[in-house]
Tab-separated table of C-alpha atoms in Angstrom:
chain	number	residue	atom	x	y	z
A	1	UNK	CA	-0.067	-0.118	-0.135
A	2	UNK	CA	1.388	3.338	-0.797
A	3	UNK	CA	-0.266	6.591	0.388
A	4	UNK	CA	0.012	9.298	-2.180
A	5	UNK	CA	-0.927	12.888	-2.671
A	6	UNK	CA	-2.542	14.177	-5.522
A	7	UNK	CA	-3.107	17.945	-6.972
A	8	UNK	CA	-6.387	18.454	-8.907
A	9	UNK	CA	-7.885	20.612	-10.754
A	10	UNK	CA	-11.801	21.198	-11.018
A	11	UNK	CA	-12.313	22.478	-14.903
A	12	UNK	CA	-14.540	25.347	-14.736
A	13	UNK	CA	-17.227	24.465	-17.128
A	14	UNK	CA	-20.714	23.838	-17.354
A	15	UNK	CA	-22.210	23.638	-13.770
A	16	UNK	CA	-18.574	24.212	-12.253
A	17	UNK	CA	-18.594	27.609	-14.111
A	18	UNK	CA	-17.564	30.426	-11.571
A	19	UNK	CA	-16.340	27.868	-9.106
A	20	UNK	CA	-13.725	30.044	-6.894
A	21	UNK	CA	-9.911	28.889	-7.741
A	22	UNK	CA	-9.330	28.428	-4.213
A	23	UNK	CA	-11.919	25.322	-4.474
A	24	UNK	CA	-11.204	24.487	-8.313
A	25	UNK	CA	-7.688	23.612	-6.965
A	26	UNK	CA	-6.308	21.379	-4.225
A	27	UNK	CA	-4.462	18.585	-3.045
A	28	UNK	CA	-5.744	15.183	-1.535
A	29	UNK	CA	-3.923	12.227	-0.098
A	30	UNK	CA	-5.197	8.785	-0.256
A	31	UNK	CA	-4.124	5.282	-0.767
A	32	UNK	CA	-3.376	4.013	-4.011
A	33	UNK	CA	-5.339	0.872	-2.863
A	34	UNK	CA	-8.553	2.680	-1.960
A	35	UNK	CA	-10.911	2.514	-4.933
A	36	UNK	CA	-11.597	5.906	-7.247
A	37	UNK	CA	-15.024	5.921	-5.716
A	38	UNK	CA	-13.558	6.956	-2.152
A	39	UNK	CA	-11.173	9.549	-3.913
A	40	UNK	CA	-14.420	10.707	-5.858
A	41	UNK	CA	-16.414	11.117	-2.483
A	42	UNK	CA	-13.363	12.685	-0.744
A	43	UNK	CA	-13.449	15.201	-3.509
A	44	UNK	CA	-17.097	15.721	-3.608
A	45	UNK	CA	-16.925	16.154	0.393
A	46	UNK	CA	-14.643	19.155	-0.014
A	47	UNK	CA	-16.885	21.032	-2.468
A	48	UNK	CA	-19.295	23.840	-1.135
A	49	UNK	CA	-22.820	22.588	-0.912
A	50	UNK	CA	-23.875	24.598	-4.073
A	51	UNK	CA	-21.486	22.198	-6.066
A	52	UNK	CA	-22.053	18.893	-4.443
A	53	UNK	CA	-25.001	17.635	-6.624
A	54	UNK	CA	-23.064	18.377	-9.884
A	55	UNK	CA	-22.200	14.797	-11.576
A	56	UNK	CA	-18.282	14.450	-12.385
A	57	UNK	CA	-15.933	11.958	-13.169
A	58	UNK	CA	-12.126	12.090	-12.712
A	59	UNK	CA	-9.271	11.755	-15.212
A	60	UNK	CA	-5.929	10.816	-14.163
A	61	UNK	CA	-3.284	13.152	-16.081
A	62	UNK	CA	-0.038	12.366	-16.609
A	63	UNK	CA	2.103	15.148	-18.218
A	64	UNK	CA	5.115	13.301	-19.230
A	65	UNK	CA	2.745	11.228	-21.478
A	66	UNK	CA	0.910	14.116	-22.559
A	67	UNK	CA	-2.305	12.198	-21.889
A	68	UNK	CA	-5.277	11.306	-19.611
A	69	UNK	CA	-7.390	8.624	-18.746
A	70	UNK	CA	-10.777	8.477	-17.352
A	71	UNK	CA	-10.831	6.920	-13.606
A	72	UNK	CA	-13.380	4.340	-13.642
A	73	UNK	CA	-15.372	4.245	-10.275
A	74	UNK	CA	-14.902	0.958	-8.712
A	75	UNK	CA	-11.301	0.399	-9.865
A	76	UNK	CA	-8.345	0.741	-7.484
A	77	UNK	CA	-6.366	4.193	-8.011
A	78	UNK	CA	-3.151	2.114	-8.313
A	79	UNK	CA	-4.528	0.970	-11.590
A	80	UNK	CA	-3.636	4.674	-12.652
A	81	UNK	CA	-1.158	5.511	-9.905
A	82	UNK	CA	1.754	3.327	-8.520
A	83	UNK	CA	2.957	5.858	-6.583
A	84	UNK	CA	3.194	9.347	-5.606
A	85	UNK	CA	3.424	11.728	-8.990
A	86	UNK	CA	5.625	14.550	-9.296
A	87	UNK	CA	4.300	17.687	-7.621
A	88	UNK	CA	4.960	20.417	-10.542
A	89	UNK	CA	1.531	19.512	-12.286
A	90	UNK	CA	-2.262	18.593	-11.559
A	91	UNK	CA	-2.541	14.799	-11.459
A	92	UNK	CA	-6.292	14.636	-11.414
A	93	UNK	CA	-8.613	16.578	-13.440
A	94	UNK	CA	-12.345	16.821	-12.175
A	95	UNK	CA	-14.767	17.423	-15.053
A	96	UNK	CA	-18.718	17.640	-14.954
A	97	UNK	CA	-20.447	14.649	-16.489
A	98	UNK	CA	-23.531	16.518	-17.746
A	99	UNK	CA	-24.523	13.348	-19.780
A	100	UNK	CA	-23.790	10.691	-17.123
A	101	UNK	CA	-21.354	8.810	-19.357
A	102	UNK	CA	-18.917	7.899	-16.899
A	103	UNK	CA	-21.342	7.094	-14.173
A	104	UNK	CA	-21.916	3.549	-13.215
């Protein structure tokens, strides 16, 4: 089990438009053996009440590979990150799931 710290960014589009920057950016520490659902829940709990009902999904962002992957709820975080990522970039991008495409 590896405890890792992510830097996340909520992309201010859709119902996240206007979200204050101090809320849209942050860090969260969690074991990479936890399911993505737990990361999703922890981030949702950090949101102000007015944003808690906005459906969203997470993307694992690897700046060195210049790509990102949808983090499926139910999977372990370790499928996307084996250890702590570098601190120079955002690691998890949060996007509104307006059409519930990524909701299980």
